[in-house]
Short mmCIF file of N, CA, C and O in Angstrom, two decimals:
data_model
loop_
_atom_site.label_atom_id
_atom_site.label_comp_id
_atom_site.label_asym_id
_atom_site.label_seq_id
_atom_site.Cartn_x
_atom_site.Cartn_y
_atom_site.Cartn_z
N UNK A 835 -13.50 66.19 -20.49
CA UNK A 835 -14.89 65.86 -20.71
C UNK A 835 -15.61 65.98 -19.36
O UNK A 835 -15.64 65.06 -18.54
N UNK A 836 -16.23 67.29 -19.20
CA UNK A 836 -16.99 67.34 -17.80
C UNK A 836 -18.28 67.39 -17.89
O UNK A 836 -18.73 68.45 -18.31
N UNK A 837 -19.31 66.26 -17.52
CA UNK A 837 -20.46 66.15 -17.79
C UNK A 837 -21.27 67.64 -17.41
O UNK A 837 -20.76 68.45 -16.62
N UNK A 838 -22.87 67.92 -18.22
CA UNK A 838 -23.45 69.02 -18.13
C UNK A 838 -24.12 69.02 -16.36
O UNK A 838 -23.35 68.28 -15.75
N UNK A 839 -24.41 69.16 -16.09
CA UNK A 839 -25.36 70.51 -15.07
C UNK A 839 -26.90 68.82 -14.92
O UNK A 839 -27.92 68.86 -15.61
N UNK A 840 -26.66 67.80 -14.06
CA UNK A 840 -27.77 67.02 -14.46
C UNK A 840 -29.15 67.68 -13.72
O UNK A 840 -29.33 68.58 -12.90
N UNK A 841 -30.08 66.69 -14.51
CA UNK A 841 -31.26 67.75 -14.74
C UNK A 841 -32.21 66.58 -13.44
O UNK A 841 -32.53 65.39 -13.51
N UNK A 842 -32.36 67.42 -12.58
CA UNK A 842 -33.09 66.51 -11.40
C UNK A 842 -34.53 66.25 -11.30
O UNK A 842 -35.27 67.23 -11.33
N UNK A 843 -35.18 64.77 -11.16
CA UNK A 843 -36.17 64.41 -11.42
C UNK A 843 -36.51 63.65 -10.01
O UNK A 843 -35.83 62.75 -9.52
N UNK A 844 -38.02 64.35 -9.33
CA UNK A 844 -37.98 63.40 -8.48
C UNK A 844 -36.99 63.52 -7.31
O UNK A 844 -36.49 64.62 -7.08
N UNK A 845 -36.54 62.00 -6.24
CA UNK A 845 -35.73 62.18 -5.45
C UNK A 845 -34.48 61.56 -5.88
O UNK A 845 -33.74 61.10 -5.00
N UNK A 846 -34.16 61.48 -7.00
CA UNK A 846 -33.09 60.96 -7.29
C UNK A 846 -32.68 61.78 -8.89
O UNK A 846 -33.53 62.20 -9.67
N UNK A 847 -31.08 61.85 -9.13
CA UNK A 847 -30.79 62.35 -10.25
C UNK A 847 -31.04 61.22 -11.83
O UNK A 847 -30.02 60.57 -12.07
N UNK A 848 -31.85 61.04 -12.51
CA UNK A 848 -31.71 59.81 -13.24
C UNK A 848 -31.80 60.33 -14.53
O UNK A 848 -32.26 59.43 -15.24
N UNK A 849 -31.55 61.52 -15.31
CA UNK A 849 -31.11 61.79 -16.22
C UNK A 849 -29.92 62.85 -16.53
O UNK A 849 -30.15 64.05 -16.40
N UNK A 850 -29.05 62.53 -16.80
CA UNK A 850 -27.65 62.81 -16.72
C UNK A 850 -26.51 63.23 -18.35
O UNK A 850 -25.74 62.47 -18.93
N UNK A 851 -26.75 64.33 -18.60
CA UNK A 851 -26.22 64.94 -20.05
C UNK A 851 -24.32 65.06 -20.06
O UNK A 851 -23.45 65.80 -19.63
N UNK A 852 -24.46 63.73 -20.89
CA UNK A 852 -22.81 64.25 -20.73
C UNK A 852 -22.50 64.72 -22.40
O UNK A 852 -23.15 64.53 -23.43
N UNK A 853 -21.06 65.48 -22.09
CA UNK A 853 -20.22 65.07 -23.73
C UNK A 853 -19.87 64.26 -24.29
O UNK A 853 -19.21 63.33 -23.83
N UNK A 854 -20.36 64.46 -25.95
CA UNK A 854 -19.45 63.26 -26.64
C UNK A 854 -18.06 63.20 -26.50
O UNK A 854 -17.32 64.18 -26.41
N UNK A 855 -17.73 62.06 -26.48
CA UNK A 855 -16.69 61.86 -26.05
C UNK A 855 -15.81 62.43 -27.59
O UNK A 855 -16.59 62.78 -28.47
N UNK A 856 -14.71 62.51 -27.84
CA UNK A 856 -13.74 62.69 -28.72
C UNK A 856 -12.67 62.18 -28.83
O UNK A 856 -12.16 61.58 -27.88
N UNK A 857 -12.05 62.30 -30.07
CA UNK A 857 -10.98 61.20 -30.25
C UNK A 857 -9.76 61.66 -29.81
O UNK A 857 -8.78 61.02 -30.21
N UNK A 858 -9.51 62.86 -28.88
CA UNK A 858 -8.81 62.81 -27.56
C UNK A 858 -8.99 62.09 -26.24
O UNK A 858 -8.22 61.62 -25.40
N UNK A 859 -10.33 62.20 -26.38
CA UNK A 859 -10.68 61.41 -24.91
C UNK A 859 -10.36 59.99 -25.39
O UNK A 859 -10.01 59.37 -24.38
N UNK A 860 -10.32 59.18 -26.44
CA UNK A 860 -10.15 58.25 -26.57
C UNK A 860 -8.54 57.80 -26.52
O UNK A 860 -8.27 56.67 -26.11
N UNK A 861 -7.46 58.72 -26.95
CA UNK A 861 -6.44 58.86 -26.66
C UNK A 861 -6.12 58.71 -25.44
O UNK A 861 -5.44 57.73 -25.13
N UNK A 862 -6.56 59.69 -24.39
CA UNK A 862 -6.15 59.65 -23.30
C UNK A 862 -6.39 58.39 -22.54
O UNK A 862 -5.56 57.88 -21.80
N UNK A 863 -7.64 57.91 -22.80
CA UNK A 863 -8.29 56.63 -22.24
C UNK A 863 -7.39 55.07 -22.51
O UNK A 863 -7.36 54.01 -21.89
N UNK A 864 -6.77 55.50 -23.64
CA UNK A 864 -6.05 54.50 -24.29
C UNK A 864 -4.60 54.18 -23.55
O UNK A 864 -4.17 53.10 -23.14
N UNK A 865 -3.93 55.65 -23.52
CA UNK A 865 -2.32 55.79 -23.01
C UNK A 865 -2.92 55.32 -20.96
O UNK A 865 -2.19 55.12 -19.99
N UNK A 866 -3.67 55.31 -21.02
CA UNK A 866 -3.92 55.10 -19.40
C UNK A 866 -3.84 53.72 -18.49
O UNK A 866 -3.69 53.46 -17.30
N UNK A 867 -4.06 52.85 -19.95
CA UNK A 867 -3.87 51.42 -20.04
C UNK A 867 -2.52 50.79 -19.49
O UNK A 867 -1.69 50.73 -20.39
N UNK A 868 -2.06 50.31 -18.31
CA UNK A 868 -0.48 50.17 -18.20
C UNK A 868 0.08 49.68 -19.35
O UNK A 868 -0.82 49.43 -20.15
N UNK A 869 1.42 49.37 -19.89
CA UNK A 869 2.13 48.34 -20.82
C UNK A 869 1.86 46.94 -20.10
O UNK A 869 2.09 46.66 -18.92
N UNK A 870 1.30 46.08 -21.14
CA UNK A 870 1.42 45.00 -20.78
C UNK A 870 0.32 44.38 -20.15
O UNK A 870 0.32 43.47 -19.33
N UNK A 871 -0.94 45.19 -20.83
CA UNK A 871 -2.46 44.82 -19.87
C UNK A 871 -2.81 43.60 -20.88
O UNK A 871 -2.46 43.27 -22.01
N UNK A 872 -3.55 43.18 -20.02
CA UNK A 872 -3.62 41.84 -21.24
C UNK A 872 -4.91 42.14 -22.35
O UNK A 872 -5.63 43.13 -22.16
N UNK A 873 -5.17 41.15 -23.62
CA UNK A 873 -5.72 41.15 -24.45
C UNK A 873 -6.86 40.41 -23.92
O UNK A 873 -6.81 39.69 -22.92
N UNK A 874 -8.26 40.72 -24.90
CA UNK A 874 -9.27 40.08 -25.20
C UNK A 874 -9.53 39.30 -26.19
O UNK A 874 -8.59 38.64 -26.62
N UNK A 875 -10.66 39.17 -26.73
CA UNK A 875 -10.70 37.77 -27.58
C UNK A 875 -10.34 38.68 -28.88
O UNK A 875 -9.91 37.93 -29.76
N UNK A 876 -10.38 39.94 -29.30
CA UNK A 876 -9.64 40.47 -30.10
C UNK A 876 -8.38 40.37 -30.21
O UNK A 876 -8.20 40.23 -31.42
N UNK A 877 -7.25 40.36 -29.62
CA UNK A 877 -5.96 39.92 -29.18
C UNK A 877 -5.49 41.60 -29.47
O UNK A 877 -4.29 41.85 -29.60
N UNK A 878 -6.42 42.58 -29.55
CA UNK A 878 -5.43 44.16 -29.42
C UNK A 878 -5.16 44.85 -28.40
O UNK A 878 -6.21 45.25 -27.89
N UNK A 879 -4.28 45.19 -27.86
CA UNK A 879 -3.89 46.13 -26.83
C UNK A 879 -4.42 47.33 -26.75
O UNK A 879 -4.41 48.17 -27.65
N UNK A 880 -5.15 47.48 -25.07
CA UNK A 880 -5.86 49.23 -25.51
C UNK A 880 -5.23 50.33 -26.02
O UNK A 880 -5.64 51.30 -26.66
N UNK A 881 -3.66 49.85 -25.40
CA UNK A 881 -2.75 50.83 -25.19
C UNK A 881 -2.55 51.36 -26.82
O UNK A 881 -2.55 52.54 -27.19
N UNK A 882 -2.36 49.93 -27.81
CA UNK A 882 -2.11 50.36 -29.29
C UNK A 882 -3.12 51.05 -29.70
O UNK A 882 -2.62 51.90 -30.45
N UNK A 883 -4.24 51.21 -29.67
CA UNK A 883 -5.27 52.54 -30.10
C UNK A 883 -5.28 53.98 -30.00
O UNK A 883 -5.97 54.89 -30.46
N UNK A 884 -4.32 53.87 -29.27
CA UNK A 884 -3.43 55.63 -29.15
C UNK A 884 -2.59 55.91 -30.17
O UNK A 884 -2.28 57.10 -30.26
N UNK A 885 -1.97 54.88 -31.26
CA UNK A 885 -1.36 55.10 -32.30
C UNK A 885 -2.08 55.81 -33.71
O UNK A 885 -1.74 56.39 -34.74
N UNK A 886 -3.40 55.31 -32.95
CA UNK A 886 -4.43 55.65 -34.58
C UNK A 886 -4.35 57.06 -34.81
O UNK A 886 -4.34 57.94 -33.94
N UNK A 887 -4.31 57.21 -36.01
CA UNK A 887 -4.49 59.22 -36.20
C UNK A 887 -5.44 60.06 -35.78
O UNK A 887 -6.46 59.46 -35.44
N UNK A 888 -5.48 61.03 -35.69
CA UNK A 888 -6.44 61.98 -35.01
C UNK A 888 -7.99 61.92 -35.92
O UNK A 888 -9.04 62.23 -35.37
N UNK A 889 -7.95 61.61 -36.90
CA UNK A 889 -8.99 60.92 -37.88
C UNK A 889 -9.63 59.98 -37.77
O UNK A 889 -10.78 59.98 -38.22
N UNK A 890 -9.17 58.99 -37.22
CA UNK A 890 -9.46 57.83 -37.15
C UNK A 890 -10.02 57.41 -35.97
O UNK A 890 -11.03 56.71 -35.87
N UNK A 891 -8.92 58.10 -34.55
CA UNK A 891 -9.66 58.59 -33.43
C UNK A 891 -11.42 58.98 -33.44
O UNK A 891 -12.48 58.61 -32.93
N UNK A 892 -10.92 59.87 -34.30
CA UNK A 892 -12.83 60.86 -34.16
C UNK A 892 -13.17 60.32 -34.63
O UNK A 892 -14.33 60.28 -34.24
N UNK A 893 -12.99 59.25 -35.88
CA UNK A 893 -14.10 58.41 -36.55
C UNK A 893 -14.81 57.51 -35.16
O UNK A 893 -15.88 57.40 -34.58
N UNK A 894 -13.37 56.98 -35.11
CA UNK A 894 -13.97 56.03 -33.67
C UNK A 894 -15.02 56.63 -32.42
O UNK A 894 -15.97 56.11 -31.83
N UNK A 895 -14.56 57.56 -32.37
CA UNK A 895 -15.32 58.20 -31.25
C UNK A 895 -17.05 58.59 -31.58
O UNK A 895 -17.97 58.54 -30.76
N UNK A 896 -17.13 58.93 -32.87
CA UNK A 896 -18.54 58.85 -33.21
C UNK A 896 -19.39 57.54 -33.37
O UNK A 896 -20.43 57.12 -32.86
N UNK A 897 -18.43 57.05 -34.37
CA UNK A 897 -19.09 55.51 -33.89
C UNK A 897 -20.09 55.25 -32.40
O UNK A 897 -21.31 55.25 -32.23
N UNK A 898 -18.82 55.03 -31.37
CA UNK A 898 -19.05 55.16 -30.18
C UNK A 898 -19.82 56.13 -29.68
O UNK A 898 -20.50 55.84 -28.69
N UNK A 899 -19.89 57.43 -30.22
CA UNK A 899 -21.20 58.15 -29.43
C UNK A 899 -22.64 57.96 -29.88
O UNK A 899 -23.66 58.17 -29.23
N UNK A 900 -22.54 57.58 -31.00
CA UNK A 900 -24.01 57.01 -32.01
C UNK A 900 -24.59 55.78 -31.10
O UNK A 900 -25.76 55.46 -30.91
N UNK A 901 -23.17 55.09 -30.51
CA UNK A 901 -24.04 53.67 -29.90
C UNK A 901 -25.13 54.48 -28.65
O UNK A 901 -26.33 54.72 -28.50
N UNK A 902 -23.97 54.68 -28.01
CA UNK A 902 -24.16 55.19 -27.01
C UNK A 902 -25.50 55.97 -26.69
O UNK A 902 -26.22 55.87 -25.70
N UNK A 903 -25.66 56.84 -27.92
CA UNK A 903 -26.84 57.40 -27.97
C UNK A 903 -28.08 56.58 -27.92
O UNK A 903 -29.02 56.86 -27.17
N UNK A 904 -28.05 55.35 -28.89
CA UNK A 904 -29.30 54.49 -29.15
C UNK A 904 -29.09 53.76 -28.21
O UNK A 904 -29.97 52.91 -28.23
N UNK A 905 -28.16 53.52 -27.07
CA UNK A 905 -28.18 52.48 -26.13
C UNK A 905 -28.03 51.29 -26.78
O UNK A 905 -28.71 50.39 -26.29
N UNK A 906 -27.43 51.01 -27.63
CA UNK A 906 -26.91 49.79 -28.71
C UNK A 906 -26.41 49.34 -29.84
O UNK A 906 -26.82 49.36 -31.00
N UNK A 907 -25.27 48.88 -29.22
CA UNK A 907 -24.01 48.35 -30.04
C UNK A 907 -24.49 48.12 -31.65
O UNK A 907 -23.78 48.22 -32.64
N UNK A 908 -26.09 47.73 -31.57
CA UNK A 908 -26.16 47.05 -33.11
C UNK A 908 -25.96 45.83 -33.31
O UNK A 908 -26.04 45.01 -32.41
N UNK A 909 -25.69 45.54 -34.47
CA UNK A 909 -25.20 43.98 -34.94
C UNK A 909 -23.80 43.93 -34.64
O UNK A 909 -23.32 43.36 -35.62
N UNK A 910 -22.63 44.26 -33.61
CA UNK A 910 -21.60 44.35 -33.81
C UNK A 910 -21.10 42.94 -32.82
O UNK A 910 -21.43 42.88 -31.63
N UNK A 911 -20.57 42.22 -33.27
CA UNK A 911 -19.87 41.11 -32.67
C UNK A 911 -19.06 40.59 -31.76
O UNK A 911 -18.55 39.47 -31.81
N UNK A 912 -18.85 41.78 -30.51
CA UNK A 912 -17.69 42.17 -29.72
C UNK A 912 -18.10 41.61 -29.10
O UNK A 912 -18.30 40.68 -29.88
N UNK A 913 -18.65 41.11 -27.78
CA UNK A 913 -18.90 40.59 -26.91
C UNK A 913 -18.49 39.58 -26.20
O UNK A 913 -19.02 39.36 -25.12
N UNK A 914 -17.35 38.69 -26.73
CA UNK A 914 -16.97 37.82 -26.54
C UNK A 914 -16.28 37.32 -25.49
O UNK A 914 -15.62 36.33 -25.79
N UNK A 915 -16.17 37.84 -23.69
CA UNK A 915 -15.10 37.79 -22.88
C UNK A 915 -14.93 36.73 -22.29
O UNK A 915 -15.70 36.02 -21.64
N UNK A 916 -13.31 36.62 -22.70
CA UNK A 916 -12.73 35.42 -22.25
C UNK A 916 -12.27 35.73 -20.63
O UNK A 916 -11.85 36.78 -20.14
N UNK A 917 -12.51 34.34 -19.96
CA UNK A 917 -12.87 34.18 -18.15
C UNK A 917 -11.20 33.20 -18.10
O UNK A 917 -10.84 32.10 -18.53
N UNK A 918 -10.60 34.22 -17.39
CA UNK A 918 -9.03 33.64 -16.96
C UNK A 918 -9.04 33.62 -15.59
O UNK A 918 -9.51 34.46 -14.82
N UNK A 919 -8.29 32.19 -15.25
CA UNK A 919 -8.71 31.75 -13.96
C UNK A 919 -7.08 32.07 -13.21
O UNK A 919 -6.17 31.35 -13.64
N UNK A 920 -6.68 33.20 -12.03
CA UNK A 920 -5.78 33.85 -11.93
C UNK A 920 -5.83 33.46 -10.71
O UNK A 920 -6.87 33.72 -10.10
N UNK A 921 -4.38 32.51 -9.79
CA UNK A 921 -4.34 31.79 -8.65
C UNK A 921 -4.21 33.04 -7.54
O UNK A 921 -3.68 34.12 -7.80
N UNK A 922 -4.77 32.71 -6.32
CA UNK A 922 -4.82 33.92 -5.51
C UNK A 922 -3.79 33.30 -4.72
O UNK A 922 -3.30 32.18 -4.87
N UNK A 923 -3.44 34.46 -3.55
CA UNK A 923 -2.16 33.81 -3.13
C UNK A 923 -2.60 32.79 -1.59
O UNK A 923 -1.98 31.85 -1.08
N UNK A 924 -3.51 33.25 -1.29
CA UNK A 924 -3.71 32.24 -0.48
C UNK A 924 -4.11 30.70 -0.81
O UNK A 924 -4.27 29.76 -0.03
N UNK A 925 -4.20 30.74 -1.87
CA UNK A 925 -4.51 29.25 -2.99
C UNK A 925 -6.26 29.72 -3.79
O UNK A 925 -6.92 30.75 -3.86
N UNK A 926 -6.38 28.61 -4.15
CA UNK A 926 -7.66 28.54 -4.85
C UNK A 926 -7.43 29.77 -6.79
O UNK A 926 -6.54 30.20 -7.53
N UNK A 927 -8.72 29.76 -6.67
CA UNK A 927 -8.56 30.48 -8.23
C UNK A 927 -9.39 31.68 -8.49
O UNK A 927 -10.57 31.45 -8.23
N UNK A 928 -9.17 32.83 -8.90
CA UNK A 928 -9.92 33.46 -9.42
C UNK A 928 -10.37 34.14 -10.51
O UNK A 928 -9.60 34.93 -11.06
N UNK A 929 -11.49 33.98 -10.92
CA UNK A 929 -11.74 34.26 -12.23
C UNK A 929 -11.86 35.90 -12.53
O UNK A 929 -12.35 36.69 -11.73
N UNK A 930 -11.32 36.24 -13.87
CA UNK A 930 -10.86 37.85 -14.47
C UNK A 930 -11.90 37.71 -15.79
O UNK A 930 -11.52 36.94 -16.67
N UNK A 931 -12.60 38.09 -15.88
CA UNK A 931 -12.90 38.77 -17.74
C UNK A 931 -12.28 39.53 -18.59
O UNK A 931 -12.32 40.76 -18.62
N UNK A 932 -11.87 39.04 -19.09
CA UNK A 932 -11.29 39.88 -20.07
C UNK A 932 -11.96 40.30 -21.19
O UNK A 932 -12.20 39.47 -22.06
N UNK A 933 -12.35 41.63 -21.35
CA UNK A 933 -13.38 42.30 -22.34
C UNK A 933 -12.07 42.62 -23.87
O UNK A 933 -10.84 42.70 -23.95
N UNK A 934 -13.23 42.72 -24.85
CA UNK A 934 -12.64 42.67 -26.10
C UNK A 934 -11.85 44.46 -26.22
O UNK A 934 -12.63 45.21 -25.63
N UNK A 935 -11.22 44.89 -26.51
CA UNK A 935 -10.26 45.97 -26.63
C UNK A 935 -11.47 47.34 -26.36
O UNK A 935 -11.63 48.03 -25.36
N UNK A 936 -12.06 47.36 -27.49
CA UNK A 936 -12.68 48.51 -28.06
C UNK A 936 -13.85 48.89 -26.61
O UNK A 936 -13.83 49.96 -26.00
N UNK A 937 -14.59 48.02 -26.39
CA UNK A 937 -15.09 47.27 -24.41
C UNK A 937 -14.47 48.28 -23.45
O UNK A 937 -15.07 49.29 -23.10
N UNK A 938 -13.61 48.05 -23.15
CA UNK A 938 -12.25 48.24 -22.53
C UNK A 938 -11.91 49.43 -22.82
O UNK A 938 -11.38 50.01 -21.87
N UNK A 939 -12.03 50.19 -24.01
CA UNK A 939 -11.35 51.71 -24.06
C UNK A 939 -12.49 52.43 -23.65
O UNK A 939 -12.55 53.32 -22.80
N UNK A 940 -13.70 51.76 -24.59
CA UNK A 940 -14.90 52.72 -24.13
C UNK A 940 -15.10 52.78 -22.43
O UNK A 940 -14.91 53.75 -21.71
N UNK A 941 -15.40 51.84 -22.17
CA UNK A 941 -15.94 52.20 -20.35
C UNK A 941 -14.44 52.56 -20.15
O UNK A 941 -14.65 53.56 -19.46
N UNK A 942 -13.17 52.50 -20.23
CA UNK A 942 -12.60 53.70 -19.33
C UNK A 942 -12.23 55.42 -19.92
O UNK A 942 -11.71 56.28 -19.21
N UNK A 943 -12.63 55.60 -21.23
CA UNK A 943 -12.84 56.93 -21.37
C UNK A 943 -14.27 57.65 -20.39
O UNK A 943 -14.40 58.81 -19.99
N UNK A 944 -15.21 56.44 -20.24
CA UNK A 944 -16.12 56.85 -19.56
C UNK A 944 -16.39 56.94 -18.18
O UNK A 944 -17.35 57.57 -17.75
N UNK A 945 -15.46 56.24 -17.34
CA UNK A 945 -15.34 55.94 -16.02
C UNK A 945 -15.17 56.99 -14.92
O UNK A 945 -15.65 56.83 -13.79
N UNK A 946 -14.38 58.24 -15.35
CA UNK A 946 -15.07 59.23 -14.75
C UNK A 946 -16.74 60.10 -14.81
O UNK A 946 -17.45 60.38 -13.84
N UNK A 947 -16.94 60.32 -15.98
CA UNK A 947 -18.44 60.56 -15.98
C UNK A 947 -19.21 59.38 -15.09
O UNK A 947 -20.11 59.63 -14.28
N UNK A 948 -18.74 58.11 -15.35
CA UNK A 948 -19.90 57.26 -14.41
C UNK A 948 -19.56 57.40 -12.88
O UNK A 948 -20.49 57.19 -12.11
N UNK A 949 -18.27 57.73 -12.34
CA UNK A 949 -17.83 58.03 -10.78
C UNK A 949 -18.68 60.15 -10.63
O UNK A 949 -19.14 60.69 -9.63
N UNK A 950 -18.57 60.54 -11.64
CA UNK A 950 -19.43 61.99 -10.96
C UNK A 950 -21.04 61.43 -10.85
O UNK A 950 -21.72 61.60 -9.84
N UNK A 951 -21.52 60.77 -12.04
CA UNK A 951 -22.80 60.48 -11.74
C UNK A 951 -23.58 59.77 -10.41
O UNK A 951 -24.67 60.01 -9.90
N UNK A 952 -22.41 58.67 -10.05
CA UNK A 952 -22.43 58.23 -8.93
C UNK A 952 -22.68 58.81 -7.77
O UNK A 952 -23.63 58.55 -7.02
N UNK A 953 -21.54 59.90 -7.57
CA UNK A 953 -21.40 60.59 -6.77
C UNK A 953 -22.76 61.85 -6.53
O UNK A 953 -23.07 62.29 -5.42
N UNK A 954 -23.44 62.26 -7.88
CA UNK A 954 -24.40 62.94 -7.72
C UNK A 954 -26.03 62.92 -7.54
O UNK A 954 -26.86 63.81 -7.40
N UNK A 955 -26.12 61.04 -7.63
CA UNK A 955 -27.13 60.63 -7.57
C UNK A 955 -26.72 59.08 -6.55
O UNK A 955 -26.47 58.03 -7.14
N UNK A 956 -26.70 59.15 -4.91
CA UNK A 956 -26.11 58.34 -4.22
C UNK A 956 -27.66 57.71 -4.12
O UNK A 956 -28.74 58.29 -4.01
N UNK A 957 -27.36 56.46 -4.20
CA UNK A 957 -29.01 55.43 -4.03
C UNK A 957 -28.26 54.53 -2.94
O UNK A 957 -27.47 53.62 -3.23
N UNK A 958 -28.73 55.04 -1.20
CA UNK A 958 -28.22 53.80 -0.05
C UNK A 958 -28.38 52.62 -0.57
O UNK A 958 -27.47 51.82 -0.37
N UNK A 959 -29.59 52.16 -1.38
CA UNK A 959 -29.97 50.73 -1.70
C UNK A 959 -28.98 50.11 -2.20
O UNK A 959 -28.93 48.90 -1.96
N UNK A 960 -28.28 50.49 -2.75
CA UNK A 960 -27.05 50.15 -4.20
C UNK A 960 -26.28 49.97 -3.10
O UNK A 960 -26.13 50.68 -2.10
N UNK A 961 -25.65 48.55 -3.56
CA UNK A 961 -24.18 48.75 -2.82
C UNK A 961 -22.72 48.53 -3.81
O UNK A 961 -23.16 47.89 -4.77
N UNK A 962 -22.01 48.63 -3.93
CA UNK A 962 -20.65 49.14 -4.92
C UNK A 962 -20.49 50.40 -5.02
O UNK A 962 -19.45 50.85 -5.51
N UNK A 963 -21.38 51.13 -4.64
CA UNK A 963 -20.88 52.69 -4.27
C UNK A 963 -19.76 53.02 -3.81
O UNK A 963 -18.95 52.17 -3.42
N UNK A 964 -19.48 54.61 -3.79
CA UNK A 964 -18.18 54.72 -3.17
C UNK A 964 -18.45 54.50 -1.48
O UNK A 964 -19.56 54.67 -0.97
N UNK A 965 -17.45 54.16 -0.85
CA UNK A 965 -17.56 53.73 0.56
C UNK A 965 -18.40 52.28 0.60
O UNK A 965 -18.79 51.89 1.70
N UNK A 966 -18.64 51.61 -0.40
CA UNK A 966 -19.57 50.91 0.22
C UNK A 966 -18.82 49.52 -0.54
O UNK A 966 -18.01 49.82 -1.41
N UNK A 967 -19.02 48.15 -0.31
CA UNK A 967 -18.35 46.99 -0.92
C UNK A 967 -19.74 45.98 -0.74
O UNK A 967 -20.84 46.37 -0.33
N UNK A 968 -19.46 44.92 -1.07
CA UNK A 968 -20.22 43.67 -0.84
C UNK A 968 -20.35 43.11 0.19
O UNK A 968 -21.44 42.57 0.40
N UNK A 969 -19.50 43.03 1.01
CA UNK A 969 -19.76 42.77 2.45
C UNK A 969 -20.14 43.93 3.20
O UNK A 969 -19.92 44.12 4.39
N UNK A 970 -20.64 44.54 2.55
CA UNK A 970 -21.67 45.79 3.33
C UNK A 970 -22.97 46.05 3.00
O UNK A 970 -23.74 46.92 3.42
N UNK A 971 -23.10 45.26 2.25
CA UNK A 971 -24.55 45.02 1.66
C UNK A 971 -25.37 44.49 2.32
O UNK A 971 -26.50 44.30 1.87
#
């Protein structure tokens, strides 16, 4: 899935044509998941969504490109992330979200398209960029 040719506006790139994704890309996005990643308030593993049939895949994947398109989920009920408090080793605690499965497959089938977009529309202001962290802000 290699996004189109973005269409430049201005001094910055801010409209950006990618592919629908497909129920390969959702495959791949899925098997990418280590064994043993933890669950969301769904309790499904991303990893088990690679089992679904190639049918069911593309069903999913349209779903998902329809949202995507309107910029919204809809009435859909996912949202729910549970905040696990994971001891650091120097002591104290830190808190993880854990997003609901379907969450979780989508933004990482998409996570390269959002690292080229990044990369093709760099805003200094922004900081989480590549090269850049929070204590550089």
């Amino acid at each position: 899935m290699v996004p189109s040719a973005p269409k430049k506006f201005g001094a910055g790139c801010f409209e950006w044509r990618i592919d629908a994704s497909t129920g390969s890309d959702l495959r791949a996005a899925a098997l990418s998941f280590p064994h043993g990643t933890a669950v969301g308030s769904d309790n499904i593993a991303p990893r088990a969504l690679a089992r679904l049939s190639d049918v069911a895949l593309d069903t999913l994947a349209a779903l998902l490109n329809a949202a995507e398109q309107r910029g919204d989920w809809g009435n859909v009920h996912m949202f729910m992330v549970l905040i696990v408090m994971l001891a650091k080793p120097d002591g104290g605690l830190r808190p993880i979200g854990l997003f609901p499965c379907i969450i979780m497959l989508c933004v990482r089938a998409r996570s390269c398209v959002a690292r080229e977009w990044e990369e093709a529309a760099p805003l200094p202001e922004l900081f989480g960029g590549k090269g850049m962290s929070a204590q550089r802000a």
